[in-house]
Coordinates of C-alpha atoms and ligand atoms in Angstrom, one line a residue:
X1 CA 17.2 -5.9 -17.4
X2 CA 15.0 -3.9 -15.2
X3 CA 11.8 -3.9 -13.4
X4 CA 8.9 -1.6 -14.0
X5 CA 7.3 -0.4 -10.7
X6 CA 4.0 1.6 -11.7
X7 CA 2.8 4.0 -9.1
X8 CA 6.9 3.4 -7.6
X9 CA 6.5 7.4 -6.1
X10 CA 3.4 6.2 -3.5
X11 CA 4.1 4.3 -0.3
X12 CA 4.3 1.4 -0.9
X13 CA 5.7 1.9 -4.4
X14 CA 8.8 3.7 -2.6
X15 CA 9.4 1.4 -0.3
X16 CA 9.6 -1.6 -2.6
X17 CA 11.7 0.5 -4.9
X18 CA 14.4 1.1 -1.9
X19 CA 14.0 -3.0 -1.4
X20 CA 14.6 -3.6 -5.0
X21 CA 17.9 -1.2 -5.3
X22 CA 19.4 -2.5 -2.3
X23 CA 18.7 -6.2 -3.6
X24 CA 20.6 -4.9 -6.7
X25 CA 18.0 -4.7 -9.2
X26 CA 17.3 -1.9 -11.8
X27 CA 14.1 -0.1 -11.6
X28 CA 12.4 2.4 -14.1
X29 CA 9.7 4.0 -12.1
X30 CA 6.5 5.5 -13.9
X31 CA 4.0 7.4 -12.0
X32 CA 1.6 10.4 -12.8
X33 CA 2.0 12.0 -9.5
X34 CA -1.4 12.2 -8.7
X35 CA -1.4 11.0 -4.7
X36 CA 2.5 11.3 -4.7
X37 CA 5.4 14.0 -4.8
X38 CA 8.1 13.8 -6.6
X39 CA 10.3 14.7 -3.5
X40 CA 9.9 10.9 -2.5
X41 CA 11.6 9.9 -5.7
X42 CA 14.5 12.0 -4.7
X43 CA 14.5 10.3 -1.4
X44 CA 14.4 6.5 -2.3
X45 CA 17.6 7.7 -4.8
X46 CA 19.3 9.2 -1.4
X47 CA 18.3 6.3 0.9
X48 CA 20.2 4.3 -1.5
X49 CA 22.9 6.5 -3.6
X50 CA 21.2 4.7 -6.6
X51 CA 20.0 6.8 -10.0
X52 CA 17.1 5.4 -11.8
X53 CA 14.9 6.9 -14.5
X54 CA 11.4 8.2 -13.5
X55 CA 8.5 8.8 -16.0
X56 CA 5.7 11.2 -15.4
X57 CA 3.6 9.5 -17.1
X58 CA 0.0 8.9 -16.8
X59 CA -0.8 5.0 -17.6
X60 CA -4.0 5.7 -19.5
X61 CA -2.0 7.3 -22.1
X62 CA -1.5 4.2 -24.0
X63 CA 1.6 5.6 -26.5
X64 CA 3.8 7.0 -23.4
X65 CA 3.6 3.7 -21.4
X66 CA 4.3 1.8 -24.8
X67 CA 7.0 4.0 -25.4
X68 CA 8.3 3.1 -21.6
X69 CA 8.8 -0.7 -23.1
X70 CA 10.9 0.7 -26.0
X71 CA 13.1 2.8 -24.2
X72 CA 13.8 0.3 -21.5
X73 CA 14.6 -3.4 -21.1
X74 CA 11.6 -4.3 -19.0
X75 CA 11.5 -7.8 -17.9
X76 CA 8.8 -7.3 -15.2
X77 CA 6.6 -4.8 -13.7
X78 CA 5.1 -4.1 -10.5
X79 CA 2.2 -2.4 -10.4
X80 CA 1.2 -0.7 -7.8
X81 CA -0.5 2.6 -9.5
X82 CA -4.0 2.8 -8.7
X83 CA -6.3 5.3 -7.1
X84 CA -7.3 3.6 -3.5
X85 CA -9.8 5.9 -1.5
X86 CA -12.8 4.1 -0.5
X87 CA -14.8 6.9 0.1
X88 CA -14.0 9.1 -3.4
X89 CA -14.6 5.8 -5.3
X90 CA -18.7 5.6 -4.2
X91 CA -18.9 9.5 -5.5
X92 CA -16.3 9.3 -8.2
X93 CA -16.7 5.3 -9.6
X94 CA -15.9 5.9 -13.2
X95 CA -13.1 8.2 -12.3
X96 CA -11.9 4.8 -10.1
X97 CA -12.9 2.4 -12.8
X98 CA -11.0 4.1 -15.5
X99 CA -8.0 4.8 -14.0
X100 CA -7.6 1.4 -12.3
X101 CA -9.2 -1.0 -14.5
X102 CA -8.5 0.6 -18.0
X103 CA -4.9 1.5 -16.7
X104 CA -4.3 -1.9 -16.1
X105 CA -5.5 -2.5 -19.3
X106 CA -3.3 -0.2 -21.0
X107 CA -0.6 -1.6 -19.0
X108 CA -1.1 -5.4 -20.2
X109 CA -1.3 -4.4 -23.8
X110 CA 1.9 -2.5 -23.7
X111 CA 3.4 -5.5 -21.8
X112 CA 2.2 -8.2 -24.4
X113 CA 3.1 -5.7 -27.7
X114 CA 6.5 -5.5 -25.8
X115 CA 7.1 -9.5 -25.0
X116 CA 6.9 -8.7 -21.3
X117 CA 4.9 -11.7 -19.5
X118 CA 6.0 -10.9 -15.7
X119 CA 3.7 -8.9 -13.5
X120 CA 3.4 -8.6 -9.3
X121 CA -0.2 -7.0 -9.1
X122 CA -1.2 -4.9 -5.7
X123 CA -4.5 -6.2 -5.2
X124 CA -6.0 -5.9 -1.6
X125 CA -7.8 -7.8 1.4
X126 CA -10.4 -5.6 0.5
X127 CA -11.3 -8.3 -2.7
X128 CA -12.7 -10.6 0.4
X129 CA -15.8 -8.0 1.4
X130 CA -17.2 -9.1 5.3
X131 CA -15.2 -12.1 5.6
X132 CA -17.5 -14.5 7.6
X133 CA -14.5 -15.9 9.7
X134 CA -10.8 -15.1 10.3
X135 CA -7.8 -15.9 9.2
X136 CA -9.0 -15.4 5.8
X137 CA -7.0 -18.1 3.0
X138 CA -6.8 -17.4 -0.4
X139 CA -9.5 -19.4 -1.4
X140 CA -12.4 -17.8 0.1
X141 CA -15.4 -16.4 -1.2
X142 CA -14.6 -12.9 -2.7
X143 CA -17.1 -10.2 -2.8
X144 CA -16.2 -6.3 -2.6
X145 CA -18.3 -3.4 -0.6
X146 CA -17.3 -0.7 -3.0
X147 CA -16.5 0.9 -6.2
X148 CA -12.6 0.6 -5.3
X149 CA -12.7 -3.2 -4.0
X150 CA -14.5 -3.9 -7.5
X151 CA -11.9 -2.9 -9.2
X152 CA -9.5 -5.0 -7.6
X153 CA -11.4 -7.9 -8.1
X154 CA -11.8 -7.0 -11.6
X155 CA -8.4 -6.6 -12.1
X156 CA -7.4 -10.1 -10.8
X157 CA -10.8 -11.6 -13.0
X158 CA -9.0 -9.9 -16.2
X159 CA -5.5 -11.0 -15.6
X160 CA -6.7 -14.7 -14.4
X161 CA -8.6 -14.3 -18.5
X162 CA -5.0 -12.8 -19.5
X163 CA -3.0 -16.2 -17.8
X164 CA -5.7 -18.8 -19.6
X165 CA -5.0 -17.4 -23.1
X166 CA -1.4 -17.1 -22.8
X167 CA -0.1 -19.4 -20.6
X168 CA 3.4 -17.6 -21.0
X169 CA 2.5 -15.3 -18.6
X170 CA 3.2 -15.2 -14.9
X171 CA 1.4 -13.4 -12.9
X172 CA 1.4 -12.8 -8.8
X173 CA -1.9 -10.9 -7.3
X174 CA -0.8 -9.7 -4.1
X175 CA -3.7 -9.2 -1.4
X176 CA -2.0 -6.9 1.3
X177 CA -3.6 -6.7 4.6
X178 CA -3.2 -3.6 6.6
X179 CA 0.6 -1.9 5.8
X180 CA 1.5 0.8 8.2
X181 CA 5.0 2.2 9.2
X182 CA 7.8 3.4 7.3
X183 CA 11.2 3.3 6.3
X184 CA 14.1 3.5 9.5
X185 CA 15.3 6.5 7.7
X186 CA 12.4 8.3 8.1
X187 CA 12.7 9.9 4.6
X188 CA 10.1 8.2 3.2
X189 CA 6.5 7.1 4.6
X190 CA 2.9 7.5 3.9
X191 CA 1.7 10.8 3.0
X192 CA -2.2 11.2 2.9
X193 CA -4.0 13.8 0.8
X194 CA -5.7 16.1 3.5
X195 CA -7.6 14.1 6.6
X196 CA -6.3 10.7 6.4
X197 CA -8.8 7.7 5.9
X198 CA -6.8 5.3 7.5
X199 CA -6.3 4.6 11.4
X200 CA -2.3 5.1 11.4
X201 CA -1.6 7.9 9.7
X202 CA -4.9 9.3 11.7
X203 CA -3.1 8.5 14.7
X204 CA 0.2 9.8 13.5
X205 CA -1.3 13.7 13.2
X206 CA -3.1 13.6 16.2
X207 CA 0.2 12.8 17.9
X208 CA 2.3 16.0 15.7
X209 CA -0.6 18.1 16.6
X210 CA -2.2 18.6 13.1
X211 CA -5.9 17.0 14.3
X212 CA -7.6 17.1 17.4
X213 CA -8.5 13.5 18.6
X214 CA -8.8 10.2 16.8
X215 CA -12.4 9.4 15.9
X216 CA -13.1 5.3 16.9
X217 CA -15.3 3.7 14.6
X218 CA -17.5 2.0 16.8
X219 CA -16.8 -0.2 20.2
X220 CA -19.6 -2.3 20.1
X221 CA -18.1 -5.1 17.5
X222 CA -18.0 -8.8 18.9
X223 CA -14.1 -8.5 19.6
X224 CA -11.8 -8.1 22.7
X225 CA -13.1 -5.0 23.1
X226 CA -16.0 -3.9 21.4
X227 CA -13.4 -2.3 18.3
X228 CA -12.5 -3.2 15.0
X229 CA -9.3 -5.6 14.8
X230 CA -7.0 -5.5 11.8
X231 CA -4.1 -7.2 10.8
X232 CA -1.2 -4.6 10.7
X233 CA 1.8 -5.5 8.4
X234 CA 5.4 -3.0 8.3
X235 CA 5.5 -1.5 4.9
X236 CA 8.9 -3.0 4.5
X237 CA 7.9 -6.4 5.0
X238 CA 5.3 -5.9 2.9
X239 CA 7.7 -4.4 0.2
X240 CA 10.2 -7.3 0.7
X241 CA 7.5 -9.7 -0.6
X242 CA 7.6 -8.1 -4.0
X243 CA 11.0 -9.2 -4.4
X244 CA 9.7 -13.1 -3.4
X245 CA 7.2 -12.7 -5.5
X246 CA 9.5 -11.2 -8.2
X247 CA 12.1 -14.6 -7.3
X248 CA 8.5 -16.6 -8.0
X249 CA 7.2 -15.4 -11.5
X250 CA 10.2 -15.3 -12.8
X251 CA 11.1 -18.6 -12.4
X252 CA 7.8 -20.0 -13.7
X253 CA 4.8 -19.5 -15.2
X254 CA 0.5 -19.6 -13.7
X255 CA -1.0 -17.1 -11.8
X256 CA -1.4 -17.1 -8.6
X257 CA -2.9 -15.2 -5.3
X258 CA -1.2 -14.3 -1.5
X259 CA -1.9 -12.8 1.3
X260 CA 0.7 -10.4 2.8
X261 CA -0.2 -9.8 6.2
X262 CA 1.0 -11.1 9.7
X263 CA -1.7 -13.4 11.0
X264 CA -2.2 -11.1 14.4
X265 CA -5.0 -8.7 14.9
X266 CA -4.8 -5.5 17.0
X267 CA -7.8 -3.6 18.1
X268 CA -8.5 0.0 17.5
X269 CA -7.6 1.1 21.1
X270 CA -4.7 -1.9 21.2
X271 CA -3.1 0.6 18.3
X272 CA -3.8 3.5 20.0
X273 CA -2.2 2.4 23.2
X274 CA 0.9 0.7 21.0
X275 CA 1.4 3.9 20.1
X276 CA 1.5 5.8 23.2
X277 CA 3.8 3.8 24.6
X278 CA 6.2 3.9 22.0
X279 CA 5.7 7.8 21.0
X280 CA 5.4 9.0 24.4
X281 CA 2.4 11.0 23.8
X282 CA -1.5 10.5 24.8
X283 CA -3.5 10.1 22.0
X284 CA -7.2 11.6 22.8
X285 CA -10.5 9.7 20.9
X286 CA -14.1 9.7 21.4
X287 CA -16.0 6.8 20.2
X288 CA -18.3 7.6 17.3
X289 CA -20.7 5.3 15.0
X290 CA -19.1 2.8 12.7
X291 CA -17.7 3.2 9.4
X292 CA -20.2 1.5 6.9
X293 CA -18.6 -1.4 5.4
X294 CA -16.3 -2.1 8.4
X295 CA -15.5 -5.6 9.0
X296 CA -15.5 -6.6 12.6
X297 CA -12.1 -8.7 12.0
X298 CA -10.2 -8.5 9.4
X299 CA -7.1 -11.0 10.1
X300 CA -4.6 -12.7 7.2
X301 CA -3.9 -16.8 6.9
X302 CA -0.6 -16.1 5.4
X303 CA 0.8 -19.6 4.9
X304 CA 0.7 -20.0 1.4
X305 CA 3.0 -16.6 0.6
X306 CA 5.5 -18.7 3.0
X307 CA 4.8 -21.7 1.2
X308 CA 5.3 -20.6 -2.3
X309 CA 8.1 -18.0 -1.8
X310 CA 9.5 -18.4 1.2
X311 CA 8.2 -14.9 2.5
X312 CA 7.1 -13.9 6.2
X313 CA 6.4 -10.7 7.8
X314 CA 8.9 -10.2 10.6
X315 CA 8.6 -6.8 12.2
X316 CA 5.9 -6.5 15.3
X317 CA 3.3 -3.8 16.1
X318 CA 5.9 -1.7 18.3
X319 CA 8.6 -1.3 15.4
X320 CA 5.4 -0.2 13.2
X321 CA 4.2 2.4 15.7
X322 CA 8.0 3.7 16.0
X323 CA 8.6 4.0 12.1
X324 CA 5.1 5.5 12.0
X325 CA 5.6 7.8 14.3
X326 CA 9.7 8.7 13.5
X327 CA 8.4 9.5 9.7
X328 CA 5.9 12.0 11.0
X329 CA 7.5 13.6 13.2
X330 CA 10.3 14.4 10.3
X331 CA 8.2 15.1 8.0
X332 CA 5.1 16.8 9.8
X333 CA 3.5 18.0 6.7
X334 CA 5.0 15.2 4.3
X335 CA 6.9 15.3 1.7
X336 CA 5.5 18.7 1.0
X337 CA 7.7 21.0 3.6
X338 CA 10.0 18.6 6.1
X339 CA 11.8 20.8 8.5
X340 CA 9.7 20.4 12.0
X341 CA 11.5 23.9 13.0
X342 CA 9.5 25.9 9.9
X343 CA 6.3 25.1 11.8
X344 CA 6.3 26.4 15.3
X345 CA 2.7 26.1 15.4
X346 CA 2.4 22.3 15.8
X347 CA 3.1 20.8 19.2
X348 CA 5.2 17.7 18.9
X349 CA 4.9 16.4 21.9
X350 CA 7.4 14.8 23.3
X351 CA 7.2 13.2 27.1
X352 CA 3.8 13.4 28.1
X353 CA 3.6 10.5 30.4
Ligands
LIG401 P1 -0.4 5.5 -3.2 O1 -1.5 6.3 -3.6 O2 0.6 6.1 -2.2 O3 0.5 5.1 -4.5 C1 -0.1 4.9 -5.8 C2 0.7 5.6 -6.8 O4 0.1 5.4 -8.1 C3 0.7 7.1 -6.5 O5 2.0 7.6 -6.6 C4 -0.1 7.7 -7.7 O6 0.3 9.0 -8.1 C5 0.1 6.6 -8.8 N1 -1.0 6.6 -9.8 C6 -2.3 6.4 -9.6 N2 -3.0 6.4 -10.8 C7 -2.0 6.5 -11.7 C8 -2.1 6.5 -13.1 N3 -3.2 6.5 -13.8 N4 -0.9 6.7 -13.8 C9 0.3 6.7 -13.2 N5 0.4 6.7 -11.8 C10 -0.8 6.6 -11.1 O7 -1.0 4.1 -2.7 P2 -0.2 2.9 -2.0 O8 -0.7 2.9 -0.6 O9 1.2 2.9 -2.2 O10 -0.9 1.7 -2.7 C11 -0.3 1.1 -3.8 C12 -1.2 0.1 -4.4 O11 -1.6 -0.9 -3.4 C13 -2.6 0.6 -4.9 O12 -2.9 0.0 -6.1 C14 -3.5 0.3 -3.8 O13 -4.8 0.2 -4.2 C15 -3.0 -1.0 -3.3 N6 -3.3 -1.3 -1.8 C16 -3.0 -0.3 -0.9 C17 -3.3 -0.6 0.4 C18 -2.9 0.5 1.5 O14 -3.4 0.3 2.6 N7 -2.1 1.4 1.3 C19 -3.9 -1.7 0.8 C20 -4.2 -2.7 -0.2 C21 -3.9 -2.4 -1.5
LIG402 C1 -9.5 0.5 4.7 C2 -10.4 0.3 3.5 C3 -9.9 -0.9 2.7 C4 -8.5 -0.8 2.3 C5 -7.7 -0.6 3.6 C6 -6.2 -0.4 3.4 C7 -12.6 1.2 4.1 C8 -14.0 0.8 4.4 N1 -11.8 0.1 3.9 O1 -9.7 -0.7 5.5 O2 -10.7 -1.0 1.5 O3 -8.0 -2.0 1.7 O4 -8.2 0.6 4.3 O5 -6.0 0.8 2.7 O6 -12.2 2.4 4.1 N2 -10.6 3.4 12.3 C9 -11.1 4.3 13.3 N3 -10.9 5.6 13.1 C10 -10.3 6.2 12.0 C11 -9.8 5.3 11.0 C12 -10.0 3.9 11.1 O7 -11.6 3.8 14.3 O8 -10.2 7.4 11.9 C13 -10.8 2.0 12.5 C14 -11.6 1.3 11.4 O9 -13.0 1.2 11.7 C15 -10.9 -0.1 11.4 C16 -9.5 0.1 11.8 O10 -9.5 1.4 12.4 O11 -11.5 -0.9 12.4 C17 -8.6 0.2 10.6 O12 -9.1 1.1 9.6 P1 -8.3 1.5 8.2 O13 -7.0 1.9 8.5 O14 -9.2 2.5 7.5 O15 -8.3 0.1 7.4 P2 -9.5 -0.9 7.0 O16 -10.7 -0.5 7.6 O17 -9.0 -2.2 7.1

């Protein structure tokens, strides 16, 4: 029996794959490749000597992903495809709502045709809008800012519809807070299409030389210090509570959803300066306006993932910065071109204070 992991090229898809192999499990992986290479495929198979099929299929095409089921013996999936840029969804929202909400769709279908009732969904903090206080629980009011966050909460609406008419099904809707890092090899990480939107990997190609200075989104929020404060969470802690929740739906049935994060906050500039003093290097910023549709705080109650499947992030803010930064200096320009010594141009630099 194997597990399906949709989107299982992307960031957080490889990581979880690499988690899964190493637990033992079988994976088919299915992913159209279209914020992913297929280099990082090849990497999660050497990180772990394991083989594993790989589909390049896109999920709206509803025979191919049918014909997934028949080929394999699925007996859950995790899906993490989905497009995920804020920004692109308020210009490109039926792009966003197609490809998330109907591929989803298309997924479920093939899933009930095929007798296949398990299914860990990657839904996001994002479904909880401006949360009016923090640490947010599960059971706060929900409300997305944007096309993208809609669609998450759309998703969860349809498969909560899915679990009432079919109680067979078991369902976990995982609400990740803020994953940075990577994995210790540093052959697999995040790799952002052109200027990254988020504040790691921004920080990240400041440090390798690839942009100027980090931009800081406002300093005049009612926090320690006047910047936005996130909950950070290691991608492979974050990956690790796929298999809980994996351990969870398979040994019951409902529907149910969790917060993956830590519980701590760090600041704009407390990131910035975690960084520097694990990389070595000075990261320049200017403060600019804020991002509209920034939460002040944005911090996870995490008790319940604990509670129901035993899960708990583990790794602090310095073993992120470190992974960050040890995936980006290998692999300056991604998974694209990875040998640092090709591009003599960017300044790595090391030492600086
Ligand atoms: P990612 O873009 O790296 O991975 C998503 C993968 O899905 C990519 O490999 C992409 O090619 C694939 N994909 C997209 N649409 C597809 C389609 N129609 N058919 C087949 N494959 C398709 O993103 P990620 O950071 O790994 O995020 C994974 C999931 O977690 C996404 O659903 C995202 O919305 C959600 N999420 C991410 C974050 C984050 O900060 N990274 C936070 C909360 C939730
Ligand atoms: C963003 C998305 C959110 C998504 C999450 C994880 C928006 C409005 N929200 O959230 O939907 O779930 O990523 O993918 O895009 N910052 C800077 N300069 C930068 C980048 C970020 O100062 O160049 C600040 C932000 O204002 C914020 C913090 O850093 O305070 C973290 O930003 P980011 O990494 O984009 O994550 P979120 O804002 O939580």
């Amino acid at each position: 029996m194997a597990v399906l992991v949709t989107g299982g090229a992307g960031y957080i898809g490889s990581h979880t794959c690499v988690e899964l192999l190493e637990a033992g499990y079988e994976i088919v992986v299915l992913d159209n490749f279209n914020n992913s290479k297929p280099e990082s495929v090849e990497r999660i198979k050497k990180i772990t000597g394991k083989e594993f099929q790989t589909y390049c299929i896109d999920l709206l095409d509803k025979e191919k992903v049918n014909q997934v089921f028949q080929e394999n013996e699925i007996d859950a999936v995790i899906h993490f495809a989905g497009l995920k840029a804020v920004g692109e969804s308020v210009f490109l929202p039926l792009h966003y709502y197609h490809n998330n909400v109907t591929g989803t769709l298309v997924l479920c279908e093939a899933m009930k045709n095929n007798n296949v009732k398990n299914l860990v969904f990657s839904s996001s903090a994002t479904v909880y809008g401006l949360p009016e206080q923090c640490p947010i629980t599960e059971d706060f009011r929900l409300g997305a800012l944007n096309p993208y966050g809609r669609t998450k909460l759309m998703i969860e609406e349809i498969l909560k519809d899915l679990y009432v008419s079919d109680n067979e099904w078991s369902i976990a809707l995982l609400r990740y807070f803020n994953p940075i890092g990577a994995h210790k090899s540093g052959l697999i990480g995040e790799d952002p299409n052109g200027v990254p939107n988020n504040l790691m990997p921004y920080i990240t190609q400041v440090a390798v030389g690839k942009l100027h200075e980090l931009n800081v989104f406002g300093n005049q929020y009612s926090t320690k210090d006047g910047t936005g404060v996130r909950d950070y969470i290691h991608v492979v802690d974050l990956a690790k509570g796929h298999l809980k929740a994996l351990d969870m739906i398979t040994s019951s049935t409902g529907i149910e959803a969790l917060n993956l994060g830590t519980g701590k906050g760090y600041s704009v500039l407390e990131m910035v300066s975690a960084f520097e003093k694990v990389s070595k290097i000075r990261i320049p910023y200017k403060v600019v306006a804020p991002r509209p549709g920034d939460a002040a705080v944005c911090c996870a109650n995490s008790d319940k993932a604990f509670r129901m499947m035993g899960w708990k992030a583990e790794k602090g803010i310095e073993e992120m910065c470190e992974d960050s930064w040890r995936w980006q200096k290998m692999n300056p320009y991604g998974y694209e071109m990875n040998n640092v010594l090709d591009h003599p141009h960017l300044s790595i630099k090391v030492g600086i204070f």
